[in-house]
Coordinates of N, CA and C in Angstrom, one line a residue:
M65 N 165.0 172.5 105.4 CA 163.8 172.6 104.6 C 164.3 172.8 103.1
A66 N 163.7 172.0 102.2 CA 164.2 172.1 100.9 C 163.7 173.4 100.2
S67 N 164.5 173.9 99.2 CA 164.2 175.2 98.6 C 164.7 175.1 97.2
A68 N 164.2 176.0 96.3 CA 164.7 176.1 95.0 C 165.1 177.6 94.6
R69 N 166.2 177.7 93.9 CA 166.7 179.0 93.5 C 166.7 179.0 92.0
Y70 N 166.1 180.1 91.5 CA 166.1 180.3 90.0 C 166.8 181.6 89.6
L71 N 167.1 181.7 88.3 CA 167.7 183.0 87.9 C 166.7 184.1 88.1
D72 N 167.3 185.3 88.5 CA 166.5 186.5 88.8 C 165.4 186.7 87.7
G73 N 164.2 187.0 88.1 CA 163.1 187.4 87.3 C 162.3 186.3 86.5
L74 N 162.7 185.1 86.6 CA 162.0 184.0 86.0 C 160.6 183.8 86.4
M75 N 160.5 183.7 87.8 CA 159.1 183.5 88.4 C 158.3 184.7 88.2
A76 N 158.8 185.9 88.2 CA 158.0 187.1 88.1 C 157.5 187.1 86.6
Q77 N 158.3 186.8 85.7 CA 158.1 186.8 84.3 C 156.9 185.9 84.0
M78 N 157.0 184.6 84.6 CA 155.8 183.7 84.4 C 154.5 184.1 85.0
A79 N 154.6 184.8 86.0 CA 153.4 185.4 86.7 C 152.8 186.5 85.7
Q80 N 153.6 187.3 85.2 CA 153.2 188.3 84.3 C 152.7 187.7 83.0
S81 N 153.3 186.7 82.5 CA 152.7 186.0 81.3 C 151.3 185.5 81.5
A82 N 151.1 184.9 82.7 CA 149.8 184.3 83.1 C 148.8 185.5 83.2
D83 N 149.2 186.6 83.7 CA 148.3 187.8 83.9 C 147.9 188.3 82.6
D84 N 148.8 188.3 81.6 CA 148.6 189.0 80.4 C 147.9 188.0 79.4
K85 N 147.8 186.7 79.8 CA 147.2 185.6 79.0 C 148.1 185.4 77.8
R86 N 149.3 185.5 77.9 CA 150.3 185.2 76.8 C 150.2 183.7 76.7
D87 N 150.6 183.3 75.4 CA 150.7 181.8 75.1 C 152.0 181.3 75.6
G88 N 152.1 181.0 76.9 CA 153.2 180.2 77.4 C 154.4 181.1 77.9
H89 N 155.5 180.3 78.2 CA 156.6 180.8 78.8 C 157.4 181.7 77.9
A90 N 157.7 183.0 78.3 CA 158.4 183.9 77.3 C 159.7 183.5 77.0
Y91 N 160.5 182.8 77.8 CA 161.8 182.4 77.5 C 161.9 181.0 76.8
F92 N 160.9 180.3 76.8 CA 160.9 178.9 76.3 C 160.7 178.8 74.9
L93 N 161.6 178.1 74.2 CA 161.5 177.8 72.7 C 161.4 176.3 72.5
S94 N 160.4 175.9 71.7 CA 160.2 174.4 71.6 C 161.0 173.9 70.3
Q95 N 161.9 173.0 70.5 CA 162.7 172.4 69.4 C 161.8 171.4 68.5
G96 N 162.0 171.5 67.2 CA 161.4 170.6 66.3 C 161.9 169.2 66.7
S97 N 161.0 168.1 66.5 CA 161.5 166.8 67.0 C 162.6 166.2 66.2
L98 N 162.8 166.6 64.9 CA 163.8 165.9 64.1 C 165.0 166.9 63.7
D99 N 165.0 168.1 64.2 CA 166.0 169.1 63.6 C 167.3 169.0 64.2
G100 N 167.4 168.3 65.4 CA 168.7 168.2 66.0 C 169.4 169.5 66.5
A101 N 168.7 170.6 66.6 CA 169.2 171.9 66.9 C 169.1 172.3 68.3
C102 N 169.1 171.4 69.2 CA 168.9 171.7 70.6 C 169.9 172.7 71.1
G103 N 171.2 172.7 70.7 CA 172.1 173.8 71.1 C 171.7 175.2 70.7
P104 N 171.4 175.5 69.5 CA 170.9 176.8 69.1 C 169.6 177.2 69.8
Y105 N 168.8 176.3 70.0 CA 167.5 176.6 70.8 C 167.9 177.1 72.1
C106 N 168.8 176.4 72.8 CA 169.2 176.8 74.1 C 170.0 178.1 74.1
L107 N 170.7 178.4 73.1 CA 171.4 179.5 72.9 C 170.5 180.7 72.9
F108 N 169.4 180.6 72.0 CA 168.3 181.7 72.0 C 167.7 182.0 73.2
M109 N 167.3 180.9 73.9 CA 166.7 181.1 75.3 C 167.6 181.7 76.2
A110 N 168.9 181.5 76.2 CA 169.8 182.2 77.1 C 169.9 183.7 76.7
L111 N 170.0 184.0 75.4 CA 170.0 185.4 75.0 C 168.7 186.1 75.4
L112 N 167.6 185.4 75.4 CA 166.4 186.1 75.9 C 166.5 186.4 77.4
I113 N 167.0 185.4 78.1 CA 167.1 185.7 79.6 C 168.0 186.8 80.0
C114 N 169.1 186.8 79.1 CA 170.2 187.9 79.4 C 169.6 189.3 78.9
G115 N 168.5 189.3 78.2 CA 168.0 190.6 77.9 C 168.6 191.4 76.7
V116 N 169.3 190.5 75.9 CA 170.0 191.1 74.7 C 169.2 190.8 73.4
L117 N 168.1 190.0 73.6 CA 167.3 189.6 72.4 C 165.9 189.7 72.8
E118 N 165.0 190.1 71.9 CA 163.6 190.1 72.1 C 162.9 188.9 71.5
R119 N 161.9 188.4 72.2 CA 161.3 187.2 71.6 C 160.7 187.4 70.3
D120 N 160.1 188.6 70.0 CA 159.5 188.9 68.8 C 160.5 188.7 67.6
A121 N 161.8 189.1 67.9 CA 162.8 189.0 66.8 C 163.1 187.6 66.4
I122 N 162.9 186.6 67.3 CA 163.1 185.2 67.0 C 162.0 184.7 66.3
L123 N 160.8 185.1 66.8 CA 159.5 184.5 66.2 C 159.3 185.0 64.7
D124 N 159.9 186.2 64.4 CA 159.7 186.8 63.1 C 161.1 187.1 62.5
L125 N 161.8 186.0 62.2 CA 163.2 186.2 61.7 C 163.3 186.8 60.2
H126 N 162.1 187.0 59.6 CA 162.2 187.6 58.3 C 162.0 189.0 58.3
A127 N 161.7 189.6 59.5 CA 161.5 191.0 59.6 C 162.7 191.9 60.0
G128 N 163.7 191.7 59.1 CA 164.9 192.5 59.2 C 165.9 191.9 60.1
A129 N 165.6 190.7 60.6 CA 166.6 190.1 61.6 C 167.8 189.6 60.9
K130 N 167.8 189.5 59.6 CA 169.0 189.0 58.9 C 170.0 190.0 58.5
D131 N 169.8 191.3 59.0 CA 170.8 192.3 58.6 C 172.0 191.9 59.3
R132 N 173.1 191.6 58.6 CA 174.4 191.1 59.1 C 175.1 192.1 59.9
R133 N 174.6 193.3 59.9 CA 175.3 194.4 60.7 C 174.9 194.2 62.2
T134 N 173.8 193.5 62.4 CA 173.3 193.3 63.8 C 173.9 192.0 64.4
S135 N 173.8 192.0 65.7 CA 174.3 190.8 66.5 C 173.4 189.5 66.0
L136 N 172.1 189.8 66.0 CA 171.2 188.7 65.6 C 171.4 188.3 64.2
G137 N 171.6 189.2 63.3 CA 171.9 188.9 61.9 C 173.2 188.1 61.7
R138 N 174.2 188.5 62.4 CA 175.4 187.7 62.4 C 175.2 186.3 63.0
L139 N 174.5 186.2 64.0 CA 174.3 184.8 64.6 C 173.5 183.9 63.6
L140 N 172.5 184.5 63.0 CA 171.7 183.8 62.1 C 172.5 183.3 60.9
G141 N 173.4 184.1 60.4 CA 174.2 183.8 59.3 C 175.1 182.6 59.6
M142 N 175.7 182.6 60.8 CA 176.4 181.4 61.3 C 175.6 180.2 61.5
I143 N 174.4 180.4 62.0 CA 173.5 179.2 62.2 C 173.1 178.6 60.8
E144 N 172.9 179.5 59.9 CA 172.6 178.9 58.5 C 173.8 178.2 57.9
R145 N 175.1 178.5 58.2 CA 176.2 177.8 57.7 C 176.4 176.5 58.4
Y146 N 176.0 176.4 59.7 CA 176.1 175.2 60.5 C 174.9 174.3 60.3
A147 N 173.8 174.8 59.6 CA 172.6 174.1 59.6 C 172.7 172.5 59.3
G148 N 173.5 172.3 58.4 CA 173.7 170.8 58.0 C 174.3 170.0 59.1
L149 N 174.9 170.6 60.1 CA 175.5 169.8 61.1 C 174.6 169.6 62.3
F150 N 173.4 170.2 62.3 CA 172.6 170.2 63.4 C 172.0 168.9 63.7
R151 N 171.8 168.0 62.6 CA 171.2 166.7 62.8 C 172.2 165.8 63.6
D152 N 173.5 166.1 63.5 CA 174.5 165.5 64.3 C 174.9 166.1 65.6
G153 N 174.1 167.2 66.0 CA 174.4 168.0 67.2 C 175.3 169.1 67.0
T154 N 175.5 169.9 68.0 CA 176.3 171.1 68.0 C 177.4 170.9 69.1
H155 N 178.7 171.2 68.8 CA 179.8 171.0 69.7 C 179.9 172.3 70.4
V156 N 180.5 172.2 71.6 CA 180.6 173.4 72.5 C 181.5 174.4 71.8
D157 N 182.5 174.0 71.0 CA 183.3 175.0 70.3 C 182.5 175.8 69.2
E158 N 181.5 175.1 68.6 CA 180.7 175.9 67.7 C 179.7 176.8 68.3
I159 N 179.2 176.4 69.5 CA 178.4 177.3 70.3 C 179.1 178.6 70.8
E160 N 180.4 178.3 71.3 CA 181.1 179.4 71.8 C 181.5 180.4 70.7
Q161 N 181.9 179.8 69.5 CA 182.3 180.6 68.4 C 181.2 181.5 67.9
M162 N 180.0 181.0 67.8 CA 178.8 181.7 67.3 C 178.6 182.8 68.3
L163 N 178.6 182.5 69.6 CA 178.3 183.6 70.5 C 179.3 184.7 70.5
R164 N 180.6 184.3 70.5 CA 181.6 185.4 70.5 C 181.6 186.2 69.3
K165 N 181.3 185.7 68.2 CA 181.3 186.5 66.9 C 180.1 187.3 66.7
S166 N 179.0 187.0 67.5 CA 177.8 187.8 67.4 C 177.4 188.7 68.5
Y167 N 177.5 188.1 69.8 CA 177.1 188.8 70.9 C 178.3 189.0 71.9
G168 N 179.6 188.8 71.4 CA 180.7 188.9 72.3 C 180.9 190.3 72.8
G169 N 180.4 191.4 72.2 CA 180.5 192.7 72.6 C 179.5 193.0 73.8
K170 N 178.5 192.3 73.8 CA 177.4 192.5 74.8 C 177.4 191.5 76.0
L171 N 178.0 190.4 75.8 CA 178.0 189.3 76.9 C 179.4 188.9 77.3
N172 N 179.5 188.5 78.5 CA 180.7 187.7 79.0 C 180.4 186.2 78.8
I173 N 181.2 185.5 78.2 CA 180.9 184.2 77.7 C 182.1 183.3 78.3
D174 N 181.7 182.2 79.1 CA 182.7 181.3 79.7 C 182.3 179.9 79.4
A175 N 183.1 179.3 78.6 CA 182.9 177.8 78.2 C 183.8 176.9 79.1
H176 N 183.2 175.7 79.4 CA 183.9 174.8 80.1 C 183.7 173.3 79.7
D177 N 184.7 172.5 79.5 CA 184.6 171.1 79.2 C 185.7 170.4 80.0
G178 N 185.5 169.0 80.1 CA 186.5 168.4 80.9 C 185.8 167.2 81.6
A179 N 186.3 166.9 82.9 CA 185.7 165.8 83.7 C 184.3 166.2 84.0
G180 N 183.4 165.2 84.1 CA 182.1 165.5 84.4 C 181.8 166.2 85.7
A181 N 182.6 165.9 86.8 CA 182.3 166.5 88.1 C 182.8 168.0 88.0
A182 N 183.8 168.3 87.2 CA 184.2 169.7 87.0 C 183.1 170.5 86.3
V183 N 182.6 169.9 85.3 CA 181.5 170.6 84.5 C 180.4 170.8 85.4
R184 N 179.9 169.8 86.2 CA 178.8 169.9 87.1 C 179.0 171.0 88.0
D185 N 180.2 171.1 88.7 CA 180.5 172.1 89.6 C 180.4 173.5 89.0
F186 N 181.0 173.6 87.7 CA 181.0 174.9 87.0 C 179.5 175.3 86.8
V187 N 178.7 174.5 86.4 CA 177.3 174.8 86.1 C 176.6 175.3 87.3
V188 N 176.8 174.5 88.4 CA 176.1 175.0 89.7 C 176.5 176.3 90.3
R189 N 177.9 176.5 90.1 CA 178.4 177.7 90.5 C 177.9 178.9 89.6
E190 N 177.9 178.8 88.3 CA 177.4 179.8 87.5 C 175.9 180.1 87.7
V191 N 175.2 179.1 87.8 CA 173.7 179.3 88.0 C 173.5 180.0 89.3
Q192 N 174.2 179.6 90.3 CA 174.0 180.3 91.6 C 174.5 181.8 91.6
A193 N 175.4 182.0 90.6 CA 175.9 183.5 90.4 C 174.9 184.2 89.4
N194 N 173.8 183.7 89.1 CA 172.6 184.3 88.3 C 172.9 184.3 86.8
K195 N 173.6 183.3 86.4 CA 173.8 183.2 84.9 C 173.2 182.0 84.3
P196 N 172.5 182.2 83.2 CA 172.0 181.0 82.4 C 173.2 180.3 81.9
V197 N 173.1 178.9 81.9 CA 174.2 178.1 81.5 C 173.7 177.0 80.5
L198 N 174.3 177.0 79.3 CA 173.9 175.9 78.3 C 174.7 174.7 78.8
V199 N 174.0 173.6 78.9 CA 174.6 172.3 79.5 C 174.5 171.2 78.4
G200 N 175.6 170.7 78.0 CA 175.7 169.5 77.2 C 175.9 168.2 78.0
V201 N 175.0 167.3 77.8 CA 175.0 166.0 78.5 C 175.1 164.9 77.5
A202 N 175.6 163.8 77.8 CA 175.6 162.5 77.1 C 174.8 161.4 77.9
F203 N 174.2 160.7 77.2 CA 173.5 159.4 77.7 C 173.8 158.3 76.8
P204 N 173.6 157.1 77.2 CA 173.8 155.9 76.3 C 173.1 156.1 75.0
G205 N 173.8 156.2 73.9 CA 173.2 156.3 72.6 C 172.9 157.7 72.0
G206 N 173.4 158.7 72.8 CA 173.1 160.1 72.3 C 173.6 161.2 73.3
A207 N 173.3 162.4 72.9 CA 173.7 163.6 73.6 C 172.6 164.6 73.5
H208 N 172.6 165.7 74.3 CA 171.6 166.7 74.2 C 172.1 168.0 74.9
W209 N 171.6 169.1 74.5 CA 171.8 170.4 75.2 C 170.6 170.8 75.9
M210 N 170.7 171.4 77.1 CA 169.6 172.1 77.8 C 170.2 173.3 78.4
L211 N 169.2 174.1 79.0 CA 169.6 175.4 79.7 C 169.3 175.4 81.1
A212 N 170.4 175.4 82.0 CA 170.3 175.5 83.4 C 169.8 176.8 83.9
V213 N 168.7 176.9 84.7 CA 168.1 178.0 85.1 C 167.9 178.1 86.6
G214 N 168.3 177.0 87.3 CA 168.0 177.0 88.8 C 168.6 175.7 89.4
V215 N 168.5 175.7 90.7 CA 169.0 174.6 91.4 C 167.9 174.3 92.6
D216 N 167.7 173.0 92.9 CA 166.8 172.6 93.9 C 167.7 172.1 95.1
C217 N 167.5 172.7 96.2 CA 168.4 172.6 97.4 C 167.9 171.8 98.6
L218 N 168.7 171.3 99.5 CA 168.2 170.6 100.6 C 168.1 171.5 101.7
D219 N 168.5 172.8 101.6 CA 168.5 173.7 102.7 C 168.0 175.0 102.3
D220 N 167.6 175.9 103.2 CA 167.1 177.2 102.8 C 168.2 178.2 102.2
N221 N 169.5 177.9 102.7 CA 170.5 178.8 102.2 C 171.2 178.3 100.9
C222 N 170.6 177.2 100.4 CA 171.1 176.6 99.1 C 172.6 176.3 99.2
E223 N 173.1 175.8 100.3 CA 174.5 175.4 100.3 C 174.8 174.0 99.9
D224 N 173.7 173.3 99.7 CA 173.8 171.9 99.3 C 172.8 171.6 98.1
P225 N 173.1 172.1 96.9 CA 172.2 171.8 95.8 C 172.1 170.3 95.5
A226 N 170.9 169.9 95.4 CA 170.7 168.5 95.1 C 170.3 168.2 93.6
R227 N 169.7 169.0 93.0 CA 169.2 168.8 91.6 C 169.4 170.1 90.8
L228 N 169.7 169.9 89.5 CA 169.9 170.9 88.5 C 168.5 171.2 87.9
L229 N 168.0 172.3 87.7 CA 166.7 172.6 87.1 C 166.9 173.2 85.8
L230 N 166.4 172.8 84.7 CA 166.7 173.2 83.3 C 165.5 173.4 82.5
L231 N 165.7 174.2 81.4 CA 164.7 174.3 80.3 C 165.3 173.5 79.2
D232 N 164.4 172.4 78.8 CA 164.8 171.5 77.7 C 164.0 171.9 76.5
P233 N 164.5 172.3 75.5 CA 163.8 172.7 74.2 C 163.1 171.5 73.6
G234 N 163.4 170.3 74.0 CA 162.8 169.1 73.4 C 161.7 168.6 74.4
G235 N 161.5 169.3 75.5 CA 160.5 168.9 76.6 C 159.2 169.7 76.4
V236 N 158.3 169.5 77.3 CA 157.0 170.1 77.3 C 157.2 171.5 77.8
K237 N 156.3 172.3 77.3 CA 156.3 173.8 77.8 C 156.0 173.9 79.2
P238 N 156.9 174.6 80.0 CA 156.6 174.9 81.4 C 155.5 175.7 81.7
T239 N 154.6 175.4 82.6 CA 153.5 176.3 82.8 C 153.4 176.6 84.3
V240 N 153.9 175.9 85.2 CA 153.9 176.2 86.6 C 155.2 176.7 87.2
A241 N 156.2 176.0 86.8 CA 157.6 176.4 87.4 C 158.4 176.9 86.2
P242 N 159.5 177.7 86.3 CA 160.3 178.1 85.2 C 161.3 177.1 84.7
W243 N 161.0 175.8 84.7 CA 161.8 174.8 84.3 C 161.0 173.5 83.9
N244 N 161.5 172.7 83.0 CA 160.8 171.5 82.6 C 161.5 170.3 82.6
S245 N 162.7 170.3 83.3 CA 163.6 169.1 83.3 C 164.5 169.3 84.6
M246 N 165.0 168.1 85.0 CA 165.7 168.0 86.2 C 166.8 166.9 86.3
I247 N 168.0 167.2 86.7 CA 169.1 166.3 86.7 C 169.6 166.2 88.1
E248 N 169.7 165.0 88.7 CA 170.3 164.8 90.0 C 171.8 165.1 90.1
L249 N 172.2 165.8 91.1 CA 173.6 166.3 91.1 C 174.5 165.4 92.0
T250 N 173.9 164.4 92.7 CA 174.7 163.4 93.5 C 175.0 162.3 92.5
P251 N 176.3 162.0 92.4 CA 176.5 160.9 91.3 C 176.3 159.5 91.9
S252 N 176.1 158.6 91.0 CA 176.1 157.2 91.3 C 177.3 156.6 90.5
R253 N 177.4 155.3 90.5 CA 178.6 154.7 89.9 C 178.3 154.5 88.4
G254 N 179.4 154.4 87.7 CA 179.2 154.2 86.3 C 179.7 155.3 85.3
T255 N 179.7 155.1 84.1 CA 180.1 156.2 83.1 C 179.1 157.3 83.0
H256 N 177.8 157.0 83.3 CA 176.8 158.1 83.2 C 176.2 158.2 84.6
P257 N 176.8 158.9 85.6 CA 176.5 158.9 87.1 C 175.3 159.7 87.5
Y258 N 174.8 160.6 86.6 CA 173.8 161.6 87.1 C 172.5 161.2 86.5
Y259 N 171.4 161.0 87.3 CA 170.1 160.6 86.9 C 169.4 161.8 86.3
W260 N 168.9 161.7 85.1 CA 168.0 162.7 84.5 C 166.6 162.2 84.8
W261 N 166.0 162.9 85.8 CA 164.7 162.5 86.2 C 163.7 162.4 85.1
T262 N 163.6 163.7 84.3 CA 162.6 163.8 83.3 C 162.6 162.7 82.3
N263 N 163.7 162.3 81.9 CA 163.8 161.4 80.7 C 164.2 159.9 81.2
E264 N 164.3 159.8 82.6 CA 164.5 158.4 83.3 C 165.7 157.7 82.6
V265 N 166.8 158.4 82.5 CA 168.1 157.9 82.0 C 169.2 158.6 82.7
N266 N 170.4 157.8 82.8 CA 171.6 158.4 83.4 C 172.3 159.1 82.4
V267 N 172.9 160.3 82.8 CA 173.8 161.1 81.8 C 175.2 161.4 82.5
R268 N 176.0 161.9 81.7 CA 177.3 162.6 82.2 C 177.4 163.8 81.6
F269 N 177.9 164.8 82.4 CA 178.1 166.2 82.0 C 179.3 166.3 81.0
L270 N 179.1 166.9 79.8 CA 180.1 167.1 78.8 C 180.7 168.5 78.7
Y271 N 179.8 169.4 78.5 CA 180.2 170.8 78.2 C 179.2 171.7 79.0
A272 N 179.7 173.0 79.1 CA 178.9 174.1 79.6 C 179.3 175.4 79.2
V273 N 178.4 176.3 78.9 CA 178.7 177.7 78.5 C 177.8 178.6 79.2
S274 N 178.4 179.5 80.0 CA 177.6 180.5 80.8 C 177.6 181.9 80.1
L275 N 176.5 182.6 80.3 CA 176.4 183.9 79.7 C 176.0 184.9 80.8
A276 N 176.5 186.2 80.7 CA 176.1 187.2 81.6 C 176.3 188.5 80.8
P277 N 175.3 189.5 80.9 CA 175.4 190.8 80.2 C 176.7 191.5 80.8
K278 N 177.3 192.3 79.9 CA 178.5 193.1 80.4 C 178.0 194.4 81.0

């Protein structure tokens, strides 16, 4: 029987948000359609899930959040310096550097790049270890960052993950399940062997960065 596994607490949080009549998913942040900053949006969502950042601090960045003595303040300072690059996307080295210089004392950070299958296996392994994972994918004509938060499995023990479940900052706000995007984990032939169901395009895995509280 098929089953899905999510990071701890995601489903409970969604139920609490519905009971409290909050406006949407507490971990989801919606990316502006033209700002090119999918990487930083995923980074912030991962920090929320790890519990090292409060949503109110992100939504009200002018309320003392730019104090450079704080982790968030240091991160925002680096994001401001990188701002001009976001239209061209964010490289894994930039994501990793921003994280280590801001939240490195609070989080274990593991970055991976290389062959697509190796990145895929790293992402699945880290998600099953209950870690949010920033995932960089490429498709014909572009690239994108999303946040992996679960796997869809073909068996109850989740020994055979079939699809990767993600939060896409460029997608619609999730309301029923704690994800809004899905990538097939079984490859087909070609340079982009993994089918991205939500956007109906094939992708290849480029990079991944997993986070876990210390």
